[in-house]
């Protein structure tokens, strides 16, 4: 109950698109972004693997997730930050986080970018057969999960690709979908998601 919880929230459209790009880079996703969103609900209802990897929009329900934490932890033990704060105000955000944890402020090198990599696509040579294994796996298919992982690792051929961009109109549509929930976040938690 006294644990400190730190959550970094990103607007749901950019978060979903980054999740999709990650899956593309890892060779897990073969569909376009719009197509992936269109079939998300059906896909994530299949099994835990699909829920974990293909819940692009479903993971954007931050208010419900935070409410679950609030049932067990006091608001004083929950710090909410936005991805934009981390990028635009790294020093201030770092010191705010350290203060929340009861630690002294520290000077950081905000010029260093971590977790930034070139956009690369994994070879589609095995993408579809590996992806097809997902359809026959359920939560108890450990052997198939392991086989899929070994095959994926062995044939992990990469090629550089142009980084896909999120269509501005699609971004507006996604953000409109989360408008009410983001207003609740603002009212209940005092954090603005845009």
PDB file of C-alpha atoms in Angstrom:
ATOM      1  CA  UNK A   1       0.000   0.000   0.000  1.00  0.00           C
ATOM      2  CA  UNK A   2       2.935   2.387   0.496  1.00  0.00           C
ATOM      3  CA  UNK A   3       4.522   1.616  -2.885  1.00  0.00           C
ATOM      4  CA  UNK A   4       5.085   4.534  -5.232  1.00  0.00           C
ATOM      5  CA  UNK A   5       3.406   4.174  -8.625  1.00  0.00           C
ATOM      6  CA  UNK A   6       4.686   6.149 -11.620  1.00  0.00           C
ATOM      7  CA  UNK A   7       2.674   6.053 -14.830  1.00  0.00           C
ATOM      8  CA  UNK A   8       3.746   7.682 -18.083  1.00  0.00           C
ATOM      9  CA  UNK A   9       0.782   8.317 -20.381  1.00  0.00           C
ATOM     10  CA  UNK A  10       0.906   9.080 -24.081  1.00  0.00           C
ATOM     11  CA  UNK A  11      -1.974  10.213 -26.236  1.00  0.00           C
ATOM     12  CA  UNK A  12      -3.807   7.101 -27.330  1.00  0.00           C
ATOM     13  CA  UNK A  13      -3.270   7.565 -31.062  1.00  0.00           C
ATOM     14  CA  UNK A  14       0.500   7.965 -30.833  1.00  0.00           C
ATOM     15  CA  UNK A  15       0.704   5.156 -28.257  1.00  0.00           C
ATOM     16  CA  UNK A  16      -1.263   2.775 -30.484  1.00  0.00           C
ATOM     17  CA  UNK A  17       0.773   3.707 -33.553  1.00  0.00           C
ATOM     18  CA  UNK A  18       4.088   3.218 -31.699  1.00  0.00           C
ATOM     19  CA  UNK A  19       2.824  -0.170 -30.465  1.00  0.00           C
ATOM     20  CA  UNK A  20       1.907  -1.150 -34.032  1.00  0.00           C
ATOM     21  CA  UNK A  21       5.315   0.011 -35.370  1.00  0.00           C
ATOM     22  CA  UNK A  22       7.014  -2.035 -32.651  1.00  0.00           C
ATOM     23  CA  UNK A  23       5.087  -5.114 -33.768  1.00  0.00           C
ATOM     24  CA  UNK A  24       5.977  -4.440 -37.405  1.00  0.00           C
ATOM     25  CA  UNK A  25       9.675  -4.179 -36.484  1.00  0.00           C
ATOM     26  CA  UNK A  26       9.459  -7.404 -34.483  1.00  0.00           C
ATOM     27  CA  UNK A  27       7.764  -9.238 -37.359  1.00  0.00           C
ATOM     28  CA  UNK A  28       4.587  -9.872 -35.327  1.00  0.00           C
ATOM     29  CA  UNK A  29       2.297  -7.701 -37.413  1.00  0.00           C
ATOM     30  CA  UNK A  30       1.638  -8.057 -41.121  1.00  0.00           C
ATOM     31  CA  UNK A  31      -1.390  -5.771 -41.431  1.00  0.00           C
ATOM     32  CA  UNK A  32      -1.472  -2.046 -42.037  1.00  0.00           C
ATOM     33  CA  UNK A  33      -2.302   0.182 -39.070  1.00  0.00           C
ATOM     34  CA  UNK A  34      -5.916   0.886 -40.090  1.00  0.00           C
ATOM     35  CA  UNK A  35      -6.548  -2.776 -40.798  1.00  0.00           C
ATOM     36  CA  UNK A  36      -5.024  -3.757 -37.454  1.00  0.00           C
ATOM     37  CA  UNK A  37      -7.353  -1.359 -35.640  1.00  0.00           C
ATOM     38  CA  UNK A  38     -10.374  -2.610 -37.562  1.00  0.00           C
ATOM     39  CA  UNK A  39      -9.847  -6.197 -36.433  1.00  0.00           C
ATOM     40  CA  UNK A  40      -8.388  -5.487 -32.973  1.00  0.00           C
ATOM     41  CA  UNK A  41     -11.456  -6.417 -30.943  1.00  0.00           C
ATOM     42  CA  UNK A  42     -11.798  -9.789 -32.663  1.00  0.00           C
ATOM     43  CA  UNK A  43      -8.084 -10.511 -32.424  1.00  0.00           C
ATOM     44  CA  UNK A  44      -7.622  -9.705 -28.744  1.00  0.00           C
ATOM     45  CA  UNK A  45     -10.564 -11.878 -27.773  1.00  0.00           C
ATOM     46  CA  UNK A  46      -8.734 -14.968 -29.112  1.00  0.00           C
ATOM     47  CA  UNK A  47      -6.123 -15.572 -26.415  1.00  0.00           C
ATOM     48  CA  UNK A  48      -3.570 -13.961 -24.081  1.00  0.00           C
ATOM     49  CA  UNK A  49      -0.909 -13.755 -26.797  1.00  0.00           C
ATOM     50  CA  UNK A  50      -3.188 -11.684 -29.034  1.00  0.00           C
ATOM     51  CA  UNK A  51      -4.302  -9.491 -26.107  1.00  0.00           C
ATOM     52  CA  UNK A  52      -0.679  -8.817 -25.178  1.00  0.00           C
ATOM     53  CA  UNK A  53       0.573  -7.986 -28.647  1.00  0.00           C
ATOM     54  CA  UNK A  54      -2.362  -6.569 -30.598  1.00  0.00           C
ATOM     55  CA  UNK A  55      -4.301  -4.437 -28.085  1.00  0.00           C
ATOM     56  CA  UNK A  56      -3.429  -1.163 -29.789  1.00  0.00           C
ATOM     57  CA  UNK A  57      -6.446   0.898 -28.740  1.00  0.00           C
ATOM     58  CA  UNK A  58      -7.581  -1.244 -25.821  1.00  0.00           C
ATOM     59  CA  UNK A  59      -4.494  -0.241 -23.843  1.00  0.00           C
ATOM     60  CA  UNK A  60      -5.472   3.413 -24.176  1.00  0.00           C
ATOM     61  CA  UNK A  61      -8.196   3.194 -21.521  1.00  0.00           C
ATOM     62  CA  UNK A  62      -5.996   4.892 -18.947  1.00  0.00           C
ATOM     63  CA  UNK A  63      -8.771   6.064 -16.619  1.00  0.00           C
ATOM     64  CA  UNK A  64      -9.958   2.512 -15.916  1.00  0.00           C
ATOM     65  CA  UNK A  65      -6.385   1.338 -15.367  1.00  0.00           C
ATOM     66  CA  UNK A  66      -5.635   4.190 -12.981  1.00  0.00           C
ATOM     67  CA  UNK A  67      -8.887   3.648 -11.093  1.00  0.00           C
ATOM     68  CA  UNK A  68      -7.768   0.079 -10.379  1.00  0.00           C
ATOM     69  CA  UNK A  69      -4.530   1.389  -8.875  1.00  0.00           C
ATOM     70  CA  UNK A  70      -6.455   3.998  -6.872  1.00  0.00           C
ATOM     71  CA  UNK A  71      -8.411   1.191  -5.195  1.00  0.00           C
ATOM     72  CA  UNK A  72      -5.170   0.009  -3.556  1.00  0.00           C
ATOM     73  CA  UNK A  73      -2.917   3.051  -3.395  1.00  0.00           C
ATOM     74  CA  UNK A  74      -3.515   6.607  -2.212  1.00  0.00           C
ATOM     75  CA  UNK A  75      -3.385   9.403  -4.769  1.00  0.00           C
ATOM     76  CA  UNK A  76      -0.302  10.732  -2.949  1.00  0.00           C
ATOM     77  CA  UNK A  77       1.529   7.566  -3.993  1.00  0.00           C
ATOM     78  CA  UNK A  78       0.661   7.861  -7.693  1.00  0.00           C
ATOM     79  CA  UNK A  79       2.617  10.147 -10.005  1.00  0.00           C
ATOM     80  CA  UNK A  80       1.280  10.694 -13.502  1.00  0.00           C
ATOM     81  CA  UNK A  81       3.491  12.024 -16.247  1.00  0.00           C
ATOM     82  CA  UNK A  82       3.021  12.397 -19.962  1.00  0.00           C
ATOM     83  CA  UNK A  83       5.354  11.170 -22.654  1.00  0.00           C
ATOM     84  CA  UNK A  84       5.455  14.738 -23.954  1.00  0.00           C
ATOM     85  CA  UNK A  85       6.767  15.967 -20.570  1.00  0.00           C
ATOM     86  CA  UNK A  86       9.574  13.430 -20.729  1.00  0.00           C
ATOM     87  CA  UNK A  87      10.540  14.547 -24.226  1.00  0.00           C
ATOM     88  CA  UNK A  88       9.998  18.311 -23.912  1.00  0.00           C
ATOM     89  CA  UNK A  89      11.012  18.891 -20.264  1.00  0.00           C
ATOM     90  CA  UNK A  90      13.388  16.049 -19.375  1.00  0.00           C
ATOM     91  CA  UNK A  91      15.226  17.829 -16.533  1.00  0.00           C
ATOM     92  CA  UNK A  92      12.067  19.105 -14.839  1.00  0.00           C
ATOM     93  CA  UNK A  93      10.338  15.743 -15.256  1.00  0.00           C
ATOM     94  CA  UNK A  94      13.327  13.880 -13.840  1.00  0.00           C
ATOM     95  CA  UNK A  95      13.476  16.151 -10.789  1.00  0.00           C
ATOM     96  CA  UNK A  96       9.719  15.936 -10.265  1.00  0.00           C
ATOM     97  CA  UNK A  97      10.023  12.136 -10.309  1.00  0.00           C
ATOM     98  CA  UNK A  98      12.978  12.152  -7.912  1.00  0.00           C
ATOM     99  CA  UNK A  99      11.098  14.498  -5.562  1.00  0.00           C
ATOM    100  CA  UNK A 100       8.087  12.157  -5.658  1.00  0.00           C
ATOM    101  CA  UNK A 101      10.411   9.315  -4.634  1.00  0.00           C
ATOM    102  CA  UNK A 102      11.962  11.406  -1.835  1.00  0.00           C
ATOM    103  CA  UNK A 103      15.308  11.686  -3.609  1.00  0.00           C
ATOM    104  CA  UNK A 104      17.533  14.693  -4.301  1.00  0.00           C
ATOM    105  CA  UNK A 105      17.408  16.429  -7.682  1.00  0.00           C
ATOM    106  CA  UNK A 106      20.015  15.288 -10.198  1.00  0.00           C
ATOM    107  CA  UNK A 107      21.427  16.896 -13.296  1.00  0.00           C
ATOM    108  CA  UNK A 108      20.796  14.772 -16.388  1.00  0.00           C
ATOM    109  CA  UNK A 109      22.197  14.862 -19.900  1.00  0.00           C
ATOM    110  CA  UNK A 110      19.005  15.629 -21.803  1.00  0.00           C
ATOM    111  CA  UNK A 111      20.826  15.493 -25.136  1.00  0.00           C
ATOM    112  CA  UNK A 112      21.234  11.715 -24.976  1.00  0.00           C
ATOM    113  CA  UNK A 113      18.346   9.827 -26.565  1.00  0.00           C
ATOM    114  CA  UNK A 114      17.728   6.359 -25.195  1.00  0.00           C
ATOM    115  CA  UNK A 115      15.715   3.583 -26.784  1.00  0.00           C
ATOM    116  CA  UNK A 116      15.910   5.176 -30.202  1.00  0.00           C
ATOM    117  CA  UNK A 117      16.588   2.850 -33.097  1.00  0.00           C
ATOM    118  CA  UNK A 118      16.291   2.971 -36.852  1.00  0.00           C
ATOM    119  CA  UNK A 119      13.094   1.617 -38.269  1.00  0.00           C
ATOM    120  CA  UNK A 120      13.780  -1.854 -39.630  1.00  0.00           C
ATOM    121  CA  UNK A 121      11.379  -4.463 -40.861  1.00  0.00           C
ATOM    122  CA  UNK A 122      11.991  -8.102 -40.195  1.00  0.00           C
ATOM    123  CA  UNK A 123      11.888 -10.322 -43.201  1.00  0.00           C
ATOM    124  CA  UNK A 124       8.444 -11.425 -44.274  1.00  0.00           C
ATOM    125  CA  UNK A 125       9.938 -14.711 -45.473  1.00  0.00           C
ATOM    126  CA  UNK A 126       8.617 -16.390 -42.336  1.00  0.00           C
ATOM    127  CA  UNK A 127       6.319 -13.661 -41.046  1.00  0.00           C
ATOM    128  CA  UNK A 128       3.112 -15.261 -42.300  1.00  0.00           C
ATOM    129  CA  UNK A 129       3.896 -18.859 -41.230  1.00  0.00           C
ATOM    130  CA  UNK A 130       4.985 -17.598 -37.809  1.00  0.00           C
ATOM    131  CA  UNK A 131       1.942 -15.362 -37.588  1.00  0.00           C
ATOM    132  CA  UNK A 132      -0.278 -18.306 -38.561  1.00  0.00           C
ATOM    133  CA  UNK A 133       1.026 -20.220 -35.537  1.00  0.00           C
ATOM    134  CA  UNK A 134      -0.783 -17.620 -33.399  1.00  0.00           C
ATOM    135  CA  UNK A 135      -4.107 -18.872 -34.694  1.00  0.00           C
ATOM    136  CA  UNK A 136      -3.538 -22.419 -33.483  1.00  0.00           C
ATOM    137  CA  UNK A 137      -2.004 -21.459 -30.148  1.00  0.00           C
ATOM    138  CA  UNK A 138      -3.978 -20.984 -27.002  1.00  0.00           C
ATOM    139  CA  UNK A 139      -2.746 -20.131 -23.521  1.00  0.00           C
ATOM    140  CA  UNK A 140      -1.756 -23.767 -22.955  1.00  0.00           C
ATOM    141  CA  UNK A 141       0.282 -24.136 -26.166  1.00  0.00           C
ATOM    142  CA  UNK A 142       3.713 -23.651 -24.590  1.00  0.00           C
ATOM    143  CA  UNK A 143       5.392 -25.905 -27.150  1.00  0.00           C
ATOM    144  CA  UNK A 144       4.042 -23.877 -30.069  1.00  0.00           C
ATOM    145  CA  UNK A 145       4.990 -20.595 -28.366  1.00  0.00           C
ATOM    146  CA  UNK A 146       8.552 -21.886 -27.919  1.00  0.00           C
ATOM    147  CA  UNK A 147       8.738 -23.168 -31.510  1.00  0.00           C
ATOM    148  CA  UNK A 148       7.482 -19.846 -32.829  1.00  0.00           C
ATOM    149  CA  UNK A 149      10.090 -17.977 -30.782  1.00  0.00           C
ATOM    150  CA  UNK A 150      12.953 -20.193 -31.934  1.00  0.00           C
ATOM    151  CA  UNK A 151      11.971 -19.941 -35.604  1.00  0.00           C
ATOM    152  CA  UNK A 152      11.504 -16.202 -35.344  1.00  0.00           C
ATOM    153  CA  UNK A 153      14.938 -15.769 -33.760  1.00  0.00           C
ATOM    154  CA  UNK A 154      16.691 -17.993 -36.281  1.00  0.00           C
ATOM    155  CA  UNK A 155      15.257 -16.277 -39.363  1.00  0.00           C
ATOM    156  CA  UNK A 156      15.435 -12.738 -38.079  1.00  0.00           C
ATOM    157  CA  UNK A 157      16.504 -11.040 -41.292  1.00  0.00           C
ATOM    158  CA  UNK A 158      16.160  -7.276 -41.237  1.00  0.00           C
ATOM    159  CA  UNK A 159      16.006  -4.571 -43.838  1.00  0.00           C
ATOM    160  CA  UNK A 160      15.936  -0.827 -43.414  1.00  0.00           C
ATOM    161  CA  UNK A 161      12.628   0.823 -44.196  1.00  0.00           C
ATOM    162  CA  UNK A 162      11.122   4.256 -44.177  1.00  0.00           C
ATOM    163  CA  UNK A 163       9.509   4.927 -40.820  1.00  0.00           C
ATOM    164  CA  UNK A 164       5.724   4.898 -41.281  1.00  0.00           C
ATOM    165  CA  UNK A 165       3.825   8.044 -40.299  1.00  0.00           C
ATOM    166  CA  UNK A 166       0.468   8.253 -38.581  1.00  0.00           C
ATOM    167  CA  UNK A 167      -2.179   9.723 -40.859  1.00  0.00           C
ATOM    168  CA  UNK A 168      -3.357  13.001 -39.219  1.00  0.00           C
ATOM    169  CA  UNK A 169      -7.031  12.284 -40.001  1.00  0.00           C
ATOM    170  CA  UNK A 170      -6.823   8.832 -38.411  1.00  0.00           C
ATOM    171  CA  UNK A 171      -5.112  10.374 -35.382  1.00  0.00           C
ATOM    172  CA  UNK A 172      -8.005  12.847 -35.009  1.00  0.00           C
ATOM    173  CA  UNK A 173     -10.519   9.984 -35.253  1.00  0.00           C
ATOM    174  CA  UNK A 174      -8.732   7.983 -32.567  1.00  0.00           C
ATOM    175  CA  UNK A 175      -8.441  10.977 -30.239  1.00  0.00           C
ATOM    176  CA  UNK A 176     -12.127  11.754 -30.728  1.00  0.00           C
ATOM    177  CA  UNK A 177     -12.888   8.195 -29.646  1.00  0.00           C
ATOM    178  CA  UNK A 178     -11.065   8.844 -26.341  1.00  0.00           C
ATOM    179  CA  UNK A 179     -12.374  12.391 -25.801  1.00  0.00           C
ATOM    180  CA  UNK A 180     -14.748  11.553 -22.944  1.00  0.00           C
ATOM    181  CA  UNK A 181     -12.206   9.358 -21.192  1.00  0.00           C
ATOM    182  CA  UNK A 182      -9.494  12.002 -21.491  1.00  0.00           C
ATOM    183  CA  UNK A 183     -11.867  14.565 -19.970  1.00  0.00           C
ATOM    184  CA  UNK A 184     -12.321  12.154 -17.034  1.00  0.00           C
ATOM    185  CA  UNK A 185      -8.537  11.870 -16.713  1.00  0.00           C
ATOM    186  CA  UNK A 186      -8.260  15.632 -16.607  1.00  0.00           C
ATOM    187  CA  UNK A 187     -11.030  16.008 -14.035  1.00  0.00           C
ATOM    188  CA  UNK A 188     -10.039  13.110 -11.767  1.00  0.00           C
ATOM    189  CA  UNK A 189      -6.264  13.110 -12.123  1.00  0.00           C
ATOM    190  CA  UNK A 190      -5.422  16.611 -13.390  1.00  0.00           C
ATOM    191  CA  UNK A 191      -3.519  15.350 -16.401  1.00  0.00           C
ATOM    192  CA  UNK A 192      -4.097  16.502 -19.963  1.00  0.00           C
ATOM    193  CA  UNK A 193      -3.849  13.991 -22.809  1.00  0.00           C
ATOM    194  CA  UNK A 194      -3.948  15.543 -26.267  1.00  0.00           C
TER     195      UNK A 194
END
